[in-house]
CSV table of C-alpha atoms in Angstrom, one decimal:
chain,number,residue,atom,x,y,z
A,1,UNK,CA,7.1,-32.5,16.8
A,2,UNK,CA,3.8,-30.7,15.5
A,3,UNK,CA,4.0,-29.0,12.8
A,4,UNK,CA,1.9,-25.1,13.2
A,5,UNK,CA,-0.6,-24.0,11.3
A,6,UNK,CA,-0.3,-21.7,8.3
A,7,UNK,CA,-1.5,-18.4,10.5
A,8,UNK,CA,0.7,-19.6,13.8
A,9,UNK,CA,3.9,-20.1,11.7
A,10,UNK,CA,6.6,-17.8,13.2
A,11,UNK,CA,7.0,-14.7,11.6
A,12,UNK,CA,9.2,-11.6,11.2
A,13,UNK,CA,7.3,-9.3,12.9
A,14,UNK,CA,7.1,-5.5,12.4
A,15,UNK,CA,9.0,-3.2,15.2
A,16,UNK,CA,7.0,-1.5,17.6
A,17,UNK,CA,6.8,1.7,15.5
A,18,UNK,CA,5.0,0.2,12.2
A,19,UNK,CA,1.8,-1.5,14.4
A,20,UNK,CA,-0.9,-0.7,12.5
A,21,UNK,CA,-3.3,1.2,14.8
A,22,UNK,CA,-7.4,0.7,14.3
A,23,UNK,CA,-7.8,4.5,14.4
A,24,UNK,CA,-9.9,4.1,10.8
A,25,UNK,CA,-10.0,7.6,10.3
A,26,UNK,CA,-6.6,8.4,10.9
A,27,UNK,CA,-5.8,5.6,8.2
A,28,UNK,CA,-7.4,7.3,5.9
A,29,UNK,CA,-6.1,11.0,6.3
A,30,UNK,CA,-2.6,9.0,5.7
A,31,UNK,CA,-3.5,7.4,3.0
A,32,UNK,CA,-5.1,11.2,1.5
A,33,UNK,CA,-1.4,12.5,2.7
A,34,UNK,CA,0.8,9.6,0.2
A,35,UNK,CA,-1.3,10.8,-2.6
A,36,UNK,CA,-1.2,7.3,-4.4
A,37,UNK,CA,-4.9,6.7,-5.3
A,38,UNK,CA,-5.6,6.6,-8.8
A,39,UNK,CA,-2.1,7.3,-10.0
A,40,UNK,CA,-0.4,5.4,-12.7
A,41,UNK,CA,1.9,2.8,-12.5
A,42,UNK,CA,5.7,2.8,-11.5
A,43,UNK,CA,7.7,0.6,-12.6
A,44,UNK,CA,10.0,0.1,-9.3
A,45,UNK,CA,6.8,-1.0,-7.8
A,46,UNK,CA,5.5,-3.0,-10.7
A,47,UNK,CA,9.0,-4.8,-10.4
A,48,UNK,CA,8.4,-5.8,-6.9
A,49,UNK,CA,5.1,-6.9,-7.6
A,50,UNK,CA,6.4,-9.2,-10.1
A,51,UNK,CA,9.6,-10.4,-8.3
A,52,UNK,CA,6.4,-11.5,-5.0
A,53,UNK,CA,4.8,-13.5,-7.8
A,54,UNK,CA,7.8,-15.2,-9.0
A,55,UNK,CA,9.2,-16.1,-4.9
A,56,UNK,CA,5.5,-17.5,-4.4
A,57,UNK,CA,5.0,-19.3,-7.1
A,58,UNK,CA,2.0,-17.9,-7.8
A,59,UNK,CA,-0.1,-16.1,-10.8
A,60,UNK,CA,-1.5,-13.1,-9.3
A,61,UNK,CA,0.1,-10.5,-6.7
A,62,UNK,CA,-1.2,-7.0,-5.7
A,63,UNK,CA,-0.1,-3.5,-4.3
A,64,UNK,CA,-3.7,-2.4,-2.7
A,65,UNK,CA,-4.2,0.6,-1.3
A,66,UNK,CA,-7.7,0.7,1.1
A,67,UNK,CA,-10.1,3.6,0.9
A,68,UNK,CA,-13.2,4.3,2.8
A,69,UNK,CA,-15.6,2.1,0.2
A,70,UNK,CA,-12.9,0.4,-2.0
A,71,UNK,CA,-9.6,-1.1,-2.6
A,72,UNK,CA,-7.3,-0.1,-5.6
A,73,UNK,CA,-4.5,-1.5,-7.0
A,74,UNK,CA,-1.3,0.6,-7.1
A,75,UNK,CA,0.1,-1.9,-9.3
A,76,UNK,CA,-0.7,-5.6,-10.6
A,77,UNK,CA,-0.1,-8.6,-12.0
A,78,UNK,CA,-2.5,-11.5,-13.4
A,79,UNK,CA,-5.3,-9.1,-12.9
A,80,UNK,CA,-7.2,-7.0,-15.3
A,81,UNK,CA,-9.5,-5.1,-12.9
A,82,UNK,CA,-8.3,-1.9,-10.9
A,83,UNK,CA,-10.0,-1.7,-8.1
A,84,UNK,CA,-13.1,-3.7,-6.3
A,85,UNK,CA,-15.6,-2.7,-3.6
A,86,UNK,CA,-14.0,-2.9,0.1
A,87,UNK,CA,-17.0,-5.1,1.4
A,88,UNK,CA,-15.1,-8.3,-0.9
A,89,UNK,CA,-11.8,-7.2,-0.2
A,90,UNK,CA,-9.4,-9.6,1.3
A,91,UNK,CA,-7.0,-6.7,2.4
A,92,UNK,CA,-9.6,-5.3,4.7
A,93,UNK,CA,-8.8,-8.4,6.9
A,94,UNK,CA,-5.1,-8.2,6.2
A,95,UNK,CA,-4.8,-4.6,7.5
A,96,UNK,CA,-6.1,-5.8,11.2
A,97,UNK,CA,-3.0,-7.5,12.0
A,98,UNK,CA,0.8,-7.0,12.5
A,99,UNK,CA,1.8,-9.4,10.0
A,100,UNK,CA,1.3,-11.5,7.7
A,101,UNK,CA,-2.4,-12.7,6.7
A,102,UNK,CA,-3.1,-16.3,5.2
A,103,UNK,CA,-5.6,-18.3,3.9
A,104,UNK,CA,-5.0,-21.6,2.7
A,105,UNK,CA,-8.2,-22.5,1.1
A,106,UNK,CA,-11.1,-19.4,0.9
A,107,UNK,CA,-13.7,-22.0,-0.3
A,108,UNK,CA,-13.5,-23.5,3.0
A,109,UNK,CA,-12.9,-20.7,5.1
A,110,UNK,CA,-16.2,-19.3,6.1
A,111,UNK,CA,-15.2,-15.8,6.5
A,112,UNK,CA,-15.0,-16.1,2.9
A,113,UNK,CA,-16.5,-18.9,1.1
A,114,UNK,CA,-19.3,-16.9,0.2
A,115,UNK,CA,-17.3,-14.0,-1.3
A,116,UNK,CA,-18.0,-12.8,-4.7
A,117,UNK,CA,-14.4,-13.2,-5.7
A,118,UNK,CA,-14.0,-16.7,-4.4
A,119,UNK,CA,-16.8,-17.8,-5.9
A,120,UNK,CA,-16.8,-16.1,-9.6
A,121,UNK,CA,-13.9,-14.5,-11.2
A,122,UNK,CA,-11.0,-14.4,-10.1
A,123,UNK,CA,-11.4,-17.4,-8.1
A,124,UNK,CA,-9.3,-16.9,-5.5
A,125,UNK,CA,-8.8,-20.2,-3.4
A,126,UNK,CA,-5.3,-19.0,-1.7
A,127,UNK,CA,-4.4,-15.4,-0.1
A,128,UNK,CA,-1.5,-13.8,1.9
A,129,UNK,CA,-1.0,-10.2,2.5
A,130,UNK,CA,1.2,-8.1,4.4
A,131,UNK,CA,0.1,-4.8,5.6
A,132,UNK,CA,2.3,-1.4,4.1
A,133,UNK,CA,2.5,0.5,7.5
A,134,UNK,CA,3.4,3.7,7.7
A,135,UNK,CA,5.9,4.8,10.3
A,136,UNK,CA,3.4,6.3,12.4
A,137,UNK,CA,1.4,3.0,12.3
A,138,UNK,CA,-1.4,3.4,10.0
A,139,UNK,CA,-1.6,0.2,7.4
A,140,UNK,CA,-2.2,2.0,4.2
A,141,UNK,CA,-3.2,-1.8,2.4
A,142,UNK,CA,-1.1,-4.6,1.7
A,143,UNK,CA,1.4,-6.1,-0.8
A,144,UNK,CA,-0.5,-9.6,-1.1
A,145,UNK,CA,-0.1,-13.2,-3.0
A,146,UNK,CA,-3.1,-15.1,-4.6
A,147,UNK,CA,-3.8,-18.4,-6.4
A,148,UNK,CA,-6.9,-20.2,-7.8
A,149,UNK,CA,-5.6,-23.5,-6.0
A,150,UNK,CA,-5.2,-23.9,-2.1
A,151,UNK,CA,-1.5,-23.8,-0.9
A,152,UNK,CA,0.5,-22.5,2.4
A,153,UNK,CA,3.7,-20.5,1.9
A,154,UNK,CA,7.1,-22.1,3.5
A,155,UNK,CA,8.9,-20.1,6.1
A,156,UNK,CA,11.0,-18.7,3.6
A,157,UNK,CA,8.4,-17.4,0.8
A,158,UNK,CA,6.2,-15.6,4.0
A,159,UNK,CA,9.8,-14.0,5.2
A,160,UNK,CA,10.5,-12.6,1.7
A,161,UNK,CA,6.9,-11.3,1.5
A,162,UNK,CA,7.5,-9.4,4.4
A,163,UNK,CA,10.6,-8.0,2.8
A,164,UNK,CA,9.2,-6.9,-0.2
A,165,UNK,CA,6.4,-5.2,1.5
A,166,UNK,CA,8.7,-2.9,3.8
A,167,UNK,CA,10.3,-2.3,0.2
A,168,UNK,CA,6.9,-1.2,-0.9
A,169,UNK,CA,6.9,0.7,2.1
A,170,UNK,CA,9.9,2.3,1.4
A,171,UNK,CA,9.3,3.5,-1.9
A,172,UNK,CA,5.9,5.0,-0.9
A,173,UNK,CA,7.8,6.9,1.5
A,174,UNK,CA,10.2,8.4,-0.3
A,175,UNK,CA,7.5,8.9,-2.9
A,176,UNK,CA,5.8,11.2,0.0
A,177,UNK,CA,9.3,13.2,0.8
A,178,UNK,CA,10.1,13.8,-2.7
A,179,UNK,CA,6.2,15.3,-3.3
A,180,UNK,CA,6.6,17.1,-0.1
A,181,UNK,CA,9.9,19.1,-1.4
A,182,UNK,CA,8.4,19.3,-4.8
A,183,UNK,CA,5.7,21.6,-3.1
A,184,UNK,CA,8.0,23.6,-0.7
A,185,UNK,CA,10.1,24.7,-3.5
A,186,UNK,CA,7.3,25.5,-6.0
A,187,UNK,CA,5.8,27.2,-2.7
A,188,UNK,CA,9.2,29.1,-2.3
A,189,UNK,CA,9.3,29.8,-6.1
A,190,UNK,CA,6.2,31.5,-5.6
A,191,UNK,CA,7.2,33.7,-2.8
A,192,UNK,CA,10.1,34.8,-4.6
A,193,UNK,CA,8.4,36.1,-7.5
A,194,UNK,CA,5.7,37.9,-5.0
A,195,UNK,CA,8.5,39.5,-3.9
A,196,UNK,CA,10.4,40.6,-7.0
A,197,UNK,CA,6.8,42.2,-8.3
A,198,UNK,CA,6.3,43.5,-4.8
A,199,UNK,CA,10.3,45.3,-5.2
A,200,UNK,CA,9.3,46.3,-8.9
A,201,UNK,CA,6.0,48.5,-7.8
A,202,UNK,CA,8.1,49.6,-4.5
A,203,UNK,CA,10.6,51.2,-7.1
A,204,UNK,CA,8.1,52.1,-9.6
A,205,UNK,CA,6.2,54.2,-6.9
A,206,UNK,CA,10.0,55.4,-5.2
A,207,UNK,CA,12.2,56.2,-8.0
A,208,UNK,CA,15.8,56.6,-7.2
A,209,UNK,CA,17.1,60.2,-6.3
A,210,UNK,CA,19.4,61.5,-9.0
């Protein structure tokens, strides 16, 4: 029986709903609308971050989030950087697909041997990424694994990627709910106290009748 290659390996695949569409501009107003560039750290996300490093076996895993000319790390581990240009960035390529992206060995791989960040620091020989689709299908970035020696996942490491980036997912939804309720009621705070001023001149102008 032949075995597949890394990138033909069955995998769980993303229902029809969380495709991520090649509308770029559209990906980026729903990236503008999660508000999650440049923010600081949470720790749930931190924790899944961690948790993809330990199921890989690997020393470096990233939340990124892609902008128009760069890619930032919501959260990290086994890097020091924050952020690097978009024309190096490995997400870029894992955003293009459905599932998951993997490359075994960059140095060979000429779509990115000549990379700046396969050949200096960090090093990266190995890289999978899943994209973080939003409902509506736009892939925000990816939740991604990454080693300074070649490997390929198992079955069962590229499945629990996938689950931890749909938990990413999660989070950065309910992240965008809470934000959203957080402005309605300051909004409705505001139009309550337009009001009570508005009732205070109303009375100050028509005193009651004695």
């Amino acid at each position: 029986m032949t075995t597949p290659k890394p990138n033909e390996m069955p995998i769980a695949e993303f229902s029809p709903g969380n495709t991520p569409s090649q509308n770029e501009e559209l990906r980026l107003e729903a990236l503008a609308e999660y508000e999650l560039l440049d923010t600081t750290a949470e720790e749930e996300l931190d924790e899944l971050t961690e948790l993809a490093s330990q199921v890989c076996g690997v020393p470096i895993s990233l939340i990124s989030l892609l902008s128009k000319d760069r890619q930032w790390f919501k959260s990290k581990l086994g890097l020091t950087i924050s952020e690097t240009p978009r024309s190096v960035s490995f997400c870029h390529h894992a955003i293009q697909g459905n599932g998951l992206f993997e490359v075994e060995d960059a140095t060979t791989d000429h779509r990115f041997k000549d990379n700046a960040l396969v050949t200096g620091n960090p090093n990266i020989k190995f890289y999978a990424g899943v994209p973080l689709v939003t409902p509506q299908g736009h892939a925000l970035g990816s939740l991604c694994v990454i080693d300074t020696q070649p490997r390929i996942l198992t079955q069962e490491q590229r499945l629990a990627l996938e689950v931890l980036a749909r938990q990413v997912m999660l989070h950065f939804e309910l992240r965008r709910i809470r934000l959203e309720r957080e402005r309605e009621k300051g909004q409705l705070a505001l139009v309550q106290q337009q009001l009570a001023q508005l009732q205070k001149v109303m009375n100050s102008q028509n005193p009651p009748l004695n």
